[in-house]
Short mmCIF file of C-alpha atoms and ligand atoms in Angstrom, two decimals:
data_model
loop_
_atom_site.label_atom_id
_atom_site.label_comp_id
_atom_site.label_asym_id
_atom_site.label_seq_id
_atom_site.Cartn_x
_atom_site.Cartn_y
_atom_site.Cartn_z
CA MET A 1 80.54 105.97 94.08
CA PHE A 2 81.01 106.18 90.33
CA TYR A 3 79.64 102.91 89.00
CA THR A 4 76.40 103.19 87.09
CA ILE A 5 74.73 99.82 87.33
CA ASP A 6 70.98 99.71 87.84
CA PHE A 7 70.62 96.59 89.98
CA ASN A 8 66.82 96.74 89.65
CA LYS A 9 67.17 95.92 85.96
CA ILE A 10 69.04 92.67 86.52
CA ASP A 11 66.92 89.58 85.88
CA ILE A 12 67.49 87.27 88.84
CA THR A 13 65.10 84.59 87.59
CA ASN A 14 67.81 83.42 85.16
CA ALA A 15 70.88 81.44 86.17
CA PRO A 16 73.81 83.58 87.36
CA PRO A 17 76.31 84.68 84.68
CA GLU A 18 79.70 82.93 84.64
CA THR A 19 81.81 86.04 84.03
CA GLU A 20 82.90 88.68 86.54
CA PRO A 21 81.92 91.30 87.57
CA GLU A 22 78.48 90.54 86.01
CA ARG A 23 78.09 87.49 88.25
CA GLN A 24 78.48 89.64 91.37
CA TYR A 25 76.04 92.27 90.04
CA TYR A 26 73.53 89.41 89.77
CA PHE A 27 74.07 88.33 93.41
CA ILE A 28 73.94 91.94 94.61
CA ALA A 29 70.54 92.21 92.91
CA LYS A 30 69.45 88.95 94.59
CA CYS A 31 70.56 90.02 98.06
CA ARG A 32 68.79 93.36 97.56
CA GLU A 33 65.52 91.46 97.50
CA TYR A 34 66.32 89.85 100.86
CA VAL A 35 67.27 93.18 102.44
CA GLN A 36 64.18 94.87 101.01
CA LYS A 37 61.94 92.14 102.44
CA LYS A 38 63.63 92.26 105.86
CA ARG A 39 63.34 96.03 105.90
CA GLU A 40 59.60 95.81 105.34
CA GLU A 41 59.26 93.08 107.95
CA LEU A 42 61.17 95.03 110.60
CA GLY A 43 59.90 98.46 109.61
CA ARG A 44 63.40 99.94 109.71
CA PRO A 45 66.51 100.08 107.54
CA LEU A 46 69.09 97.29 107.88
CA LEU A 47 72.42 98.47 109.28
CA CYS A 48 75.95 97.27 108.56
CA CYS A 49 79.29 97.84 110.21
CA ILE A 50 82.81 96.89 109.24
CA LYS A 51 85.76 96.91 111.60
CA THR A 52 89.13 96.93 109.94
CA PHE A 53 92.32 95.64 111.52
CA GLY A 54 95.77 95.93 109.95
CA CYS A 55 97.19 97.93 107.10
CA GLN A 56 96.00 100.27 104.36
CA MET A 57 95.51 97.29 102.08
CA ASN A 58 92.84 96.02 104.44
CA ALA A 59 91.35 99.51 104.78
CA ARG A 60 90.92 99.66 101.02
CA ASP A 61 89.41 96.16 100.94
CA SER A 62 86.92 97.29 103.57
CA GLU A 63 85.82 100.15 101.33
CA LYS A 64 85.09 97.60 98.62
CA LEU A 65 83.11 95.43 101.05
CA ILE A 66 81.10 98.42 102.25
CA GLY A 67 80.46 99.34 98.62
CA VAL A 68 78.89 95.93 98.06
CA LEU A 69 76.85 96.03 101.31
CA GLU A 70 75.51 99.47 100.45
CA ALA A 71 74.64 98.33 96.94
CA ILE A 72 72.72 95.48 98.57
CA GLY A 73 70.79 98.01 100.63
CA TYR A 74 72.47 98.12 104.04
CA GLN A 75 73.17 101.46 105.71
CA GLN A 76 76.59 101.91 107.21
CA VAL A 77 76.95 102.72 110.93
CA ASP A 78 79.99 102.92 113.22
CA THR A 79 78.79 100.57 115.93
CA GLU A 80 78.60 96.80 115.88
CA GLU A 81 74.98 96.98 117.00
CA ALA A 82 74.01 96.31 113.40
CA ASP A 83 72.42 93.66 111.18
CA PHE A 84 75.57 92.80 109.27
CA VAL A 85 78.99 93.01 110.90
CA ILE A 86 82.27 92.25 109.15
CA TYR A 87 85.64 91.94 110.87
CA ASN A 88 88.35 92.42 108.27
CA THR A 89 91.27 90.87 110.10
CA CYS A 90 95.07 91.12 110.20
CA THR A 91 97.58 88.51 111.30
CA VAL A 92 100.90 90.27 110.86
CA ARG A 93 101.60 90.05 114.60
CA GLU A 94 100.08 87.79 117.25
CA ASN A 95 98.34 90.66 119.07
CA ALA A 96 96.36 91.46 115.90
CA ASN A 97 94.79 87.98 116.18
CA LEU A 98 94.15 88.30 119.91
CA LYS A 99 92.20 91.51 119.36
CA VAL A 100 89.81 89.73 116.99
CA TYR A 101 89.17 86.78 119.32
CA GLY A 102 88.55 89.25 122.15
CA ARG A 103 85.91 91.14 120.21
CA LEU A 104 84.15 88.04 118.94
CA GLY A 105 82.85 87.38 122.46
CA TYR A 106 81.25 90.81 122.41
CA LEU A 107 79.65 90.10 119.02
CA LYS A 108 78.17 86.86 120.32
CA ASN A 109 76.24 88.80 122.98
CA LEU A 110 75.02 91.34 120.44
CA LYS A 111 73.76 88.54 118.21
CA LYS A 112 71.73 87.09 121.07
CA LYS A 113 69.87 90.39 121.25
CA ASN A 114 69.43 90.70 117.48
CA PRO A 115 68.61 87.37 115.80
CA ASN A 116 68.70 89.06 112.38
CA MET A 117 72.35 89.82 112.81
CA LYS A 118 74.83 88.29 110.35
CA ILE A 119 78.54 88.05 111.20
CA ALA A 120 81.26 87.71 108.57
CA LEU A 121 85.00 87.32 109.10
CA CYS A 122 87.51 87.96 106.35
CA GLY A 123 91.03 89.17 105.73
CA CYS A 124 94.50 87.84 106.38
CA MET A 125 93.80 85.88 109.56
CA MET A 126 91.25 83.74 107.71
CA GLN A 127 93.95 82.55 105.31
CA GLU A 128 95.40 80.52 108.18
CA GLU A 129 93.94 77.03 108.44
CA LYS A 130 94.25 76.78 112.19
CA VAL A 131 92.27 80.01 112.64
CA VAL A 132 89.38 78.77 110.51
CA GLU A 133 89.39 75.45 112.40
CA LYS A 134 89.18 77.31 115.70
CA ILE A 135 86.28 79.47 114.53
CA LYS A 136 84.40 76.47 113.15
CA LYS A 137 84.78 74.77 116.52
CA SER A 138 84.45 77.53 119.09
CA TYR A 139 82.66 80.41 117.35
CA ARG A 140 79.67 78.70 115.76
CA PHE A 141 77.68 81.94 115.61
CA VAL A 142 79.84 83.26 112.75
CA ASP A 143 77.86 83.11 109.47
CA ILE A 144 80.39 83.73 106.70
CA ILE A 145 84.16 83.26 106.47
CA PHE A 146 86.19 84.28 103.47
CA GLY A 147 89.79 85.22 102.79
CA THR A 148 91.85 87.86 101.04
CA HIS A 149 91.61 86.52 97.48
CA ASN A 150 87.84 86.49 97.07
CA ILE A 151 86.53 89.63 98.76
CA TYR A 152 84.84 90.51 95.48
CA LYS A 153 82.50 87.53 96.09
CA LEU A 154 80.80 88.95 99.19
CA ALA A 155 77.33 89.16 97.63
CA GLU A 156 77.57 85.60 96.31
CA LEU A 157 78.66 84.32 99.74
CA ILE A 158 75.77 86.11 101.44
CA ASP A 159 73.43 84.43 98.98
CA ILE A 160 74.97 81.01 99.66
CA HIS A 161 74.57 81.56 103.41
CA LEU A 162 70.98 82.76 103.12
CA ASN A 163 70.06 79.68 101.09
CA SER A 164 71.77 77.13 103.33
CA GLU A 165 71.47 78.91 106.70
CA LYS A 166 74.82 77.28 107.51
CA MET A 167 78.22 78.83 108.07
CA ALA A 168 79.48 79.66 104.56
CA ILE A 169 83.24 79.20 104.24
CA ASP A 170 85.21 80.08 101.13
CA ILE A 171 88.98 80.40 101.40
CA TRP A 172 91.32 80.28 98.41
CA LYS A 173 94.98 79.41 98.78
CA ASP A 174 96.03 81.87 96.09
CA THR A 175 94.68 83.52 92.96
CA ASP A 176 95.80 85.12 89.74
CA LYS A 177 92.45 86.84 89.36
CA ILE A 178 91.82 90.59 89.69
CA VAL A 179 88.16 91.58 89.41
CA GLU A 180 87.66 95.20 88.31
CA GLU A 181 84.59 97.48 88.31
CA LEU A 182 82.90 96.51 91.54
CA PRO A 183 81.12 99.02 93.77
CA ASN A 184 83.20 100.65 96.48
CA GLU A 185 82.59 103.34 99.03
CA ARG A 186 85.27 105.82 100.10
CA LYS A 187 85.80 106.89 103.68
CA TYR A 188 86.86 110.37 102.54
CA PRO A 189 85.30 112.09 99.51
CA PHE A 190 88.55 113.88 98.62
CA LYS A 191 91.20 111.19 99.01
CA SER A 192 91.42 107.53 98.23
CA GLY A 193 93.69 104.51 98.32
CA VAL A 194 94.21 102.80 94.97
CA ASN A 195 95.57 99.25 94.78
CA ILE A 196 98.24 98.94 92.14
CA MET A 197 99.26 95.42 93.06
CA PHE A 198 98.29 92.59 95.35
CA GLY A 199 100.32 89.97 97.22
CA CYS A 200 104.03 89.80 97.90
CA ASN A 201 106.94 87.69 96.60
CA ASN A 202 109.63 88.79 99.00
CA PHE A 203 109.31 86.29 101.81
CA CYS A 204 111.11 88.33 104.46
CA SER A 205 111.85 85.57 106.94
CA TYR A 206 109.70 86.98 109.79
CA CYS A 207 106.67 87.92 107.69
CA ILE A 208 103.41 86.09 107.14
CA VAL A 209 102.03 88.45 104.47
CA PRO A 210 103.23 86.43 101.42
CA TYR A 211 101.46 83.35 102.84
CA VAL A 212 98.14 85.10 103.42
CA ARG A 213 98.11 87.54 100.50
CA GLY A 214 99.51 85.20 97.84
CA ARG A 215 101.86 85.87 94.95
CA GLU A 216 102.52 89.33 93.60
CA ARG A 217 100.03 90.47 90.93
CA SER A 218 100.00 93.92 89.34
CA ARG A 219 96.91 95.62 87.99
CA LYS A 220 97.13 96.82 84.40
CA PRO A 221 98.24 100.47 84.17
CA GLU A 222 95.19 101.38 82.07
CA ASP A 223 92.85 100.00 84.78
CA ILE A 224 94.67 101.99 87.45
CA VAL A 225 94.61 105.21 85.41
CA HIS A 226 90.94 104.67 84.58
CA GLU A 227 90.06 104.20 88.25
CA ILE A 228 91.97 107.34 89.25
CA GLU A 229 90.31 109.38 86.47
CA ASN A 230 86.93 108.28 87.79
CA LEU A 231 87.94 109.11 91.35
CA VAL A 232 89.09 112.57 90.30
CA ALA A 233 85.83 113.14 88.44
CA ASP A 234 84.14 112.22 91.72
CA GLY A 235 86.05 114.84 93.76
CA VAL A 236 89.26 113.06 94.77
CA VAL A 237 92.40 115.23 94.81
CA GLU A 238 94.83 112.93 96.61
CA ILE A 239 95.56 109.25 96.04
CA MET A 240 97.66 106.72 97.89
CA LEU A 241 98.97 103.98 95.60
CA LEU A 242 98.98 100.73 97.54
CA GLY A 243 101.13 97.61 97.33
CA GLN A 244 103.36 95.59 99.66
CA ASN A 245 106.31 96.50 97.49
CA VAL A 246 105.30 99.19 94.98
CA ASN A 247 108.82 99.36 93.61
CA SER A 248 108.42 96.00 91.94
CA TYR A 249 105.15 97.04 90.28
CA GLY A 250 104.58 95.86 86.72
CA LYS A 251 107.20 93.14 86.55
CA ASN A 252 104.71 90.32 86.05
CA LEU A 253 102.52 92.10 83.50
CA GLU A 254 102.41 90.98 79.89
CA ASN A 255 103.58 94.42 78.81
CA SER A 256 105.98 95.06 81.65
CA ILE A 257 106.20 98.59 82.98
CA THR A 258 108.09 100.12 85.90
CA PHE A 259 106.59 101.86 88.91
CA ALA A 260 108.32 105.06 87.82
CA GLU A 261 106.61 104.86 84.41
CA LEU A 262 103.26 104.27 86.06
CA LEU A 263 103.79 107.37 88.21
CA LYS A 264 104.55 109.44 85.11
CA ARG A 265 101.24 108.35 83.57
CA ILE A 266 99.32 109.11 86.76
CA GLU A 267 100.98 112.51 87.09
CA LYS A 268 99.32 113.52 83.78
CA ILE A 269 95.79 113.07 85.15
CA GLU A 270 94.26 116.51 85.24
CA GLY A 271 92.63 117.55 88.50
CA LEU A 272 94.69 115.12 90.56
CA GLU A 273 96.79 117.17 92.99
CA ARG A 274 98.69 114.79 95.23
CA ILE A 275 100.18 111.32 94.82
CA ARG A 276 101.42 109.20 97.70
CA PHE A 277 102.47 105.56 97.68
CA MET A 278 103.39 102.75 100.05
CA THR A 279 105.24 100.57 100.73
CA SER A 280 108.66 100.99 99.13
CA HIS A 281 111.09 98.15 99.62
CA PRO A 282 114.64 99.57 99.74
CA LYS A 283 116.03 96.73 97.60
CA ASP A 284 113.92 97.73 94.57
CA LEU A 285 113.96 101.53 94.79
CA SER A 286 115.41 102.60 91.46
CA ASP A 287 117.31 105.68 90.30
CA GLU A 288 114.52 106.10 87.75
CA LEU A 289 112.01 106.44 90.61
CA ILE A 290 114.19 108.98 92.43
CA GLU A 291 114.38 111.00 89.21
CA VAL A 292 110.58 110.91 88.78
CA MET A 293 110.09 112.00 92.40
CA LYS A 294 112.50 114.87 91.85
CA GLU A 295 110.74 116.12 88.72
CA SER A 296 107.17 115.54 89.84
CA LYS A 297 104.83 118.36 90.85
CA LYS A 298 102.35 115.97 92.42
CA ILE A 299 104.26 113.27 94.26
CA CYS A 300 104.24 114.20 97.94
CA LYS A 301 107.45 114.87 99.78
CA GLN A 302 107.17 111.80 101.89
CA LEU A 303 108.65 108.32 101.63
CA HIS A 304 107.99 105.33 103.84
CA LEU A 305 111.11 103.19 103.56
CA PRO A 306 111.07 100.33 106.07
CA ILE A 307 114.55 99.44 107.27
CA GLN A 308 113.53 96.72 109.80
CA SER A 309 117.01 96.54 111.33
CA GLY A 310 120.28 98.46 111.18
CA SER A 311 122.44 95.35 111.41
CA SER A 312 123.56 93.93 108.06
CA ARG A 313 123.85 90.50 109.69
CA ILE A 314 120.22 90.60 110.86
CA LEU A 315 119.06 92.07 107.55
CA LYS A 316 120.58 89.04 105.83
CA ALA A 317 118.77 86.68 108.21
CA MET A 318 115.61 88.65 107.53
CA ASN A 319 116.08 88.06 103.78
CA ARG A 320 115.83 91.79 103.07
CA HIS A 321 118.53 91.91 100.34
CA TYR A 322 120.26 95.13 101.41
CA THR A 323 122.91 96.08 103.95
CA LYS A 324 123.02 98.95 106.43
CA GLU A 325 125.50 100.75 104.16
CA GLN A 326 123.32 100.30 101.06
CA TYR A 327 120.33 101.68 102.94
CA LEU A 328 122.29 104.74 104.11
CA GLU A 329 123.56 105.28 100.58
CA LEU A 330 120.01 105.11 99.24
CA VAL A 331 118.82 107.69 101.78
CA LYS A 332 121.68 109.97 100.72
CA LYS A 333 120.67 109.68 97.07
CA ILE A 334 117.01 110.39 97.82
CA ARG A 335 117.80 113.40 99.98
CA GLY A 336 120.20 114.65 97.31
CA ALA A 337 117.33 114.64 94.79
CA VAL A 338 114.49 115.75 97.09
CA PRO A 339 116.13 117.64 99.97
CA ASP A 340 113.03 118.42 102.02
CA ILE A 341 111.57 114.90 101.84
CA SER A 342 110.13 113.41 105.00
CA LEU A 343 111.35 109.87 105.65
CA THR A 344 109.52 107.34 107.79
CA THR A 345 110.31 103.71 108.50
CA ASP A 346 109.40 100.43 110.22
CA ILE A 347 111.73 98.74 112.69
CA ILE A 348 111.49 95.31 114.30
CA VAL A 349 113.13 94.74 117.67
CA GLY A 350 114.08 91.29 118.91
CA PHE A 351 114.40 89.34 115.67
CA PRO A 352 115.89 85.88 116.53
CA GLY A 353 119.60 86.12 117.24
CA GLU A 354 119.60 89.93 117.62
CA THR A 355 122.51 90.82 119.92
CA GLN A 356 123.11 94.07 121.78
CA GLU A 357 125.63 94.96 119.03
CA ASP A 358 123.00 94.40 116.35
CA PHE A 359 120.58 96.58 118.25
CA GLU A 360 123.22 99.32 118.58
CA GLU A 361 123.51 99.25 114.79
CA THR A 362 119.78 99.98 114.55
CA LEU A 363 120.16 102.90 116.94
CA ASP A 364 123.09 104.10 114.87
CA VAL A 365 121.04 104.11 111.67
CA ILE A 366 118.14 106.01 113.18
CA ARG A 367 120.56 108.61 114.56
CA LYS A 368 122.21 108.92 111.16
CA VAL A 369 119.05 109.04 109.05
CA ARG A 370 116.91 111.00 111.54
CA PHE A 371 113.50 109.69 110.44
CA ASP A 372 110.51 112.00 110.79
CA SER A 373 108.78 109.09 112.43
CA ALA A 374 109.26 105.37 112.80
CA PHE A 375 106.84 102.56 113.54
CA THR A 376 108.54 100.26 116.01
CA PHE A 377 107.42 96.66 116.47
CA ILE A 378 108.33 93.90 118.84
CA TYR A 379 109.17 90.79 116.83
CA SER A 380 106.22 88.41 116.78
CA LYS A 381 106.71 84.76 115.94
CA ARG A 382 104.47 83.74 113.02
CA THR A 383 104.03 80.02 112.57
CA GLY A 384 105.12 78.82 109.15
CA THR A 385 107.67 81.58 108.55
CA PRO A 386 111.39 80.65 108.49
CA ALA A 387 112.17 82.92 111.47
CA ALA A 388 109.72 81.05 113.69
CA SER A 389 111.97 78.00 113.73
CA MET A 390 115.22 79.92 114.16
CA GLU A 391 117.20 79.33 117.31
CA ASN A 392 118.18 82.11 119.68
CA GLN A 393 114.76 83.70 120.11
CA VAL A 394 115.47 86.80 122.21
CA PRO A 395 114.09 86.77 125.78
CA ASP A 396 111.07 89.03 126.38
CA ASP A 397 112.68 91.23 129.05
CA ILE A 398 115.63 92.07 126.80
CA ILE A 399 113.29 92.86 123.88
CA LYS A 400 111.22 95.14 126.09
CA GLU A 401 114.31 97.00 127.26
CA ARG A 402 115.53 97.51 123.68
CA PHE A 403 112.09 98.49 122.49
CA ASP A 404 111.73 101.23 125.13
CA CYS A 405 115.20 102.53 124.35
CA LEU A 406 114.47 102.62 120.61
CA LEU A 407 111.10 104.30 121.06
CA ALA A 408 112.61 107.03 123.26
CA GLU A 409 115.29 107.72 120.64
CA VAL A 410 112.79 107.74 117.74
CA GLN A 411 110.50 110.14 119.58
CA LYS A 412 113.34 112.44 120.58
CA ILE A 413 114.42 112.77 116.95
CA SER A 414 110.83 113.28 115.68
CA ALA A 415 110.28 116.05 118.22
CA GLU A 416 113.51 117.75 117.16
CA LEU A 417 112.48 117.57 113.51
CA THR A 418 108.95 118.92 113.71
CA GLY A 419 109.25 122.61 113.90
CA ARG A 420 111.86 122.92 111.19
CA ASP A 421 109.30 124.52 108.86
CA ILE A 422 108.00 127.16 111.29
CA GLY A 423 107.38 130.46 109.54
CA LYS A 424 106.92 128.86 106.11
CA ILE A 425 103.72 129.05 104.07
CA GLU A 426 102.80 125.55 102.90
CA LYS A 427 99.98 123.85 101.04
CA VAL A 428 97.58 121.90 103.23
CA LEU A 429 94.82 119.50 102.18
CA VAL A 430 92.02 120.14 104.68
CA GLU A 431 90.65 116.82 105.95
CA GLU A 432 88.22 117.42 108.81
CA GLU A 433 86.89 119.71 111.49
CA ASN A 434 89.12 119.78 114.52
CA THR A 435 87.63 117.64 117.24
CA HIS A 436 89.34 119.49 120.10
CA GLN A 437 88.95 123.13 119.16
CA LYS A 438 85.76 124.63 117.78
CA GLY A 439 86.18 126.75 114.65
CA PHE A 440 89.41 124.92 113.72
CA VAL A 441 90.07 122.47 110.90
CA THR A 442 92.80 119.88 110.44
CA GLY A 443 94.75 119.07 107.32
CA ARG A 444 97.95 117.51 106.07
CA LEU A 445 101.10 118.92 104.55
CA SER A 446 102.69 117.29 101.52
CA ASN A 447 105.05 115.54 103.97
CA ASN A 448 102.01 114.13 105.78
CA ILE A 449 102.41 116.17 108.99
CA LEU A 450 99.16 117.43 110.52
CA VAL A 451 98.32 121.12 110.73
CA HIS A 452 95.49 122.64 112.78
CA PHE A 453 94.26 126.13 111.96
CA GLU A 454 91.21 128.35 112.27
CA GLY A 455 88.90 127.77 109.32
CA LYS A 456 85.41 126.79 108.23
CA LYS A 457 84.31 123.25 107.45
CA GLU A 458 83.62 124.35 103.85
CA LEU A 459 87.39 124.10 103.36
CA ILE A 460 87.31 120.31 103.78
CA GLY A 461 88.68 118.62 100.66
CA LYS A 462 90.40 121.82 99.45
CA ILE A 463 94.09 122.55 99.23
CA VAL A 464 94.88 125.88 100.91
CA SER A 465 98.00 127.82 101.89
CA VAL A 466 98.71 127.93 105.61
CA LYS A 467 101.42 129.75 107.52
CA LEU A 468 103.03 127.38 110.03
CA GLU A 469 103.21 129.34 113.27
CA GLU A 470 103.99 126.91 116.02
CA ALA A 471 105.11 123.29 116.39
CA LYS A 472 103.49 121.23 119.09
CA GLY A 473 104.81 117.71 119.48
CA PHE A 474 104.14 116.09 116.14
CA TYR A 475 101.90 118.72 114.56
CA TYR A 476 101.70 122.40 113.67
CA ILE A 477 99.33 125.20 114.56
CA GLY A 478 98.96 127.55 111.60
CA THR A 479 96.98 130.43 110.17
CA LEU A 480 95.15 130.40 106.88
CA SER A 481 97.12 132.39 104.35
CA SER A 482 95.02 131.98 101.21
CA THR A 483 92.48 129.54 99.86
CA VAL A 484 94.40 128.82 96.66
N1 LIG B 1 105.41 95.32 102.78
C1 LIG B 1 105.86 96.17 103.78
C2 LIG B 1 105.45 95.80 105.18
C3 LIG B 1 104.14 95.19 105.49
S1 LIG B 1 103.93 94.64 107.14
C4 LIG B 1 107.38 96.22 103.72
O1 LIG B 1 108.02 95.32 103.27
O2 LIG B 1 107.92 97.17 104.22
C5 LIG B 1 104.23 96.13 108.05
C6 LIG B 1 105.36 96.02 109.03
O3 LIG B 1 105.06 95.07 110.03
C7 LIG B 1 106.69 95.57 108.47
O4 LIG B 1 107.39 96.60 107.85
C8 LIG B 1 107.39 95.05 109.67
O5 LIG B 1 108.14 96.06 110.30
C9 LIG B 1 106.26 94.63 110.59
N2 LIG B 1 106.22 93.17 110.73
C10 LIG B 1 105.97 92.25 109.78
N3 LIG B 1 106.03 91.00 110.30
C11 LIG B 1 106.34 91.15 111.62
C12 LIG B 1 106.56 90.24 112.69
N4 LIG B 1 106.49 88.93 112.51
N5 LIG B 1 106.82 90.74 113.91
C13 LIG B 1 106.89 92.08 114.11
N6 LIG B 1 106.71 92.97 113.14
C14 LIG B 1 106.44 92.53 111.90
FE1 LIG B 2 106.32 91.14 104.42
FE2 LIG B 2 108.65 91.57 103.34
FE3 LIG B 2 106.51 91.30 101.78
FE4 LIG B 2 106.79 93.46 103.27
S1 LIG B 2 108.12 92.85 101.58
S2 LIG B 2 104.96 92.23 103.04
S3 LIG B 2 107.78 92.68 105.11
S4 LIG B 2 107.43 89.73 103.06
FE1 LIG B 3 97.89 92.68 108.32
FE2 LIG B 3 97.27 91.53 106.10
FE3 LIG B 3 97.99 94.04 106.09
S1 LIG B 3 98.41 90.61 107.72
S2 LIG B 3 99.39 94.17 107.80
S3 LIG B 3 96.22 93.25 107.05
S4 LIG B 3 98.41 92.54 104.50
#
């Protein structure tokens, strides 16, 4: 953690400051007193746990929440048998919601055993009114509920709850605010996600994200560069730039700037070795970006380019703003510029009105593009989205059949593709000790594929050269070639 605030020096006898982030520093200092007192009372440290559902955006938010809890004085543990538990929720598909309700029953029992326990719910699911109503009614043991726009306020909300001893609820419909310079804790010392923008303006007709994450807002380039410089000074060598549609980065800034220009600035940061980003919307992927990817020494040879469907008719109904042919053309251009790039995608099966012919078009695209991997999803009806009220919802048994067929095809192609680099010596960022084989470590290639090889744990966080000897399913077994 690179922030340098001494919370002990903050005077909490005064009224809280109005400006951010100073206001939150004040509440962190206040909550520290509570935790300190409880610790003395119980004769043990207070523990916290955060469970993250959903995407990388949520994972990054969780790191910020943990940063605040640790600044307050909690110690992070993996289990929910803790004194402060946060569920950072997702609502992109119905089963994401069901998972959360399922686990809440388990939390209720834990809380009976530990009366000191505090439970907070946040994230995308909490932006839905009917969810909050349900929790208020049927899950009274929850202490704090907040949404996606005000995660920076965690310390203040804890303070409100401690003072009232009631369920503290704070949900904002939208925001134009971005609060910088708050504590955060990284899961990995050597790599980090970095938000470059929040929200989404695309309103794909099936998707709930624009409703729960609000309008698109870009961070200022200088704030992003500053954060990355600090991360690098703290040992980070790889970053993942995060946004729902990174290709439209910068459009709403006072001094507008393109995503490609931002990448050029980030590339200059000394000590930073690898740059990844997600997600790229095909409709906004510019020639300028392809050029930057071609010239860059640091941008990884990997692109996640969700297609959603191969049928131009369905793509129109999805409000995606590209056709099958335009997508294929784009792939051709990208591969022309970066021949060894690894392409991955997202596909939805069973969008309302999808016919067998439409589905065949999707199969056709995946056979033509040959994605390294694809995340396949069964269409989930999200209340409030235009697709939810469309006629011709596809019957479950037909969706299931198509889904299985698609998955088999996707996996067949992935298996054929891994292995194409056997015999090559490639750079690998070592991430962890191998959990299955003693004396082995695991790392990632520039194209994000995993490699296992014999090596010491001291290599973790380093980029080393590894000879790729053997392909097994979706990963390689290699041998260490050199440590530079
Ligand atoms: N912003 C990203 C996607 C974020 S959501 C993009 O535009 O590509 C991640 C994926 O979830 C989407 O790509 C889509 O494939 C899937 N998804 C979103 N809403 C869905 C729904 N209602 N049912 C099934 N899958 C959905
Ligand atoms: Fe959802 Fe579309 Fe926005 Fe992605 S671009 S988050 S799929 S609305
Ligand atoms: Fe889920 Fe929210 Fe991400 S709905 S996919 S956690 S933006």
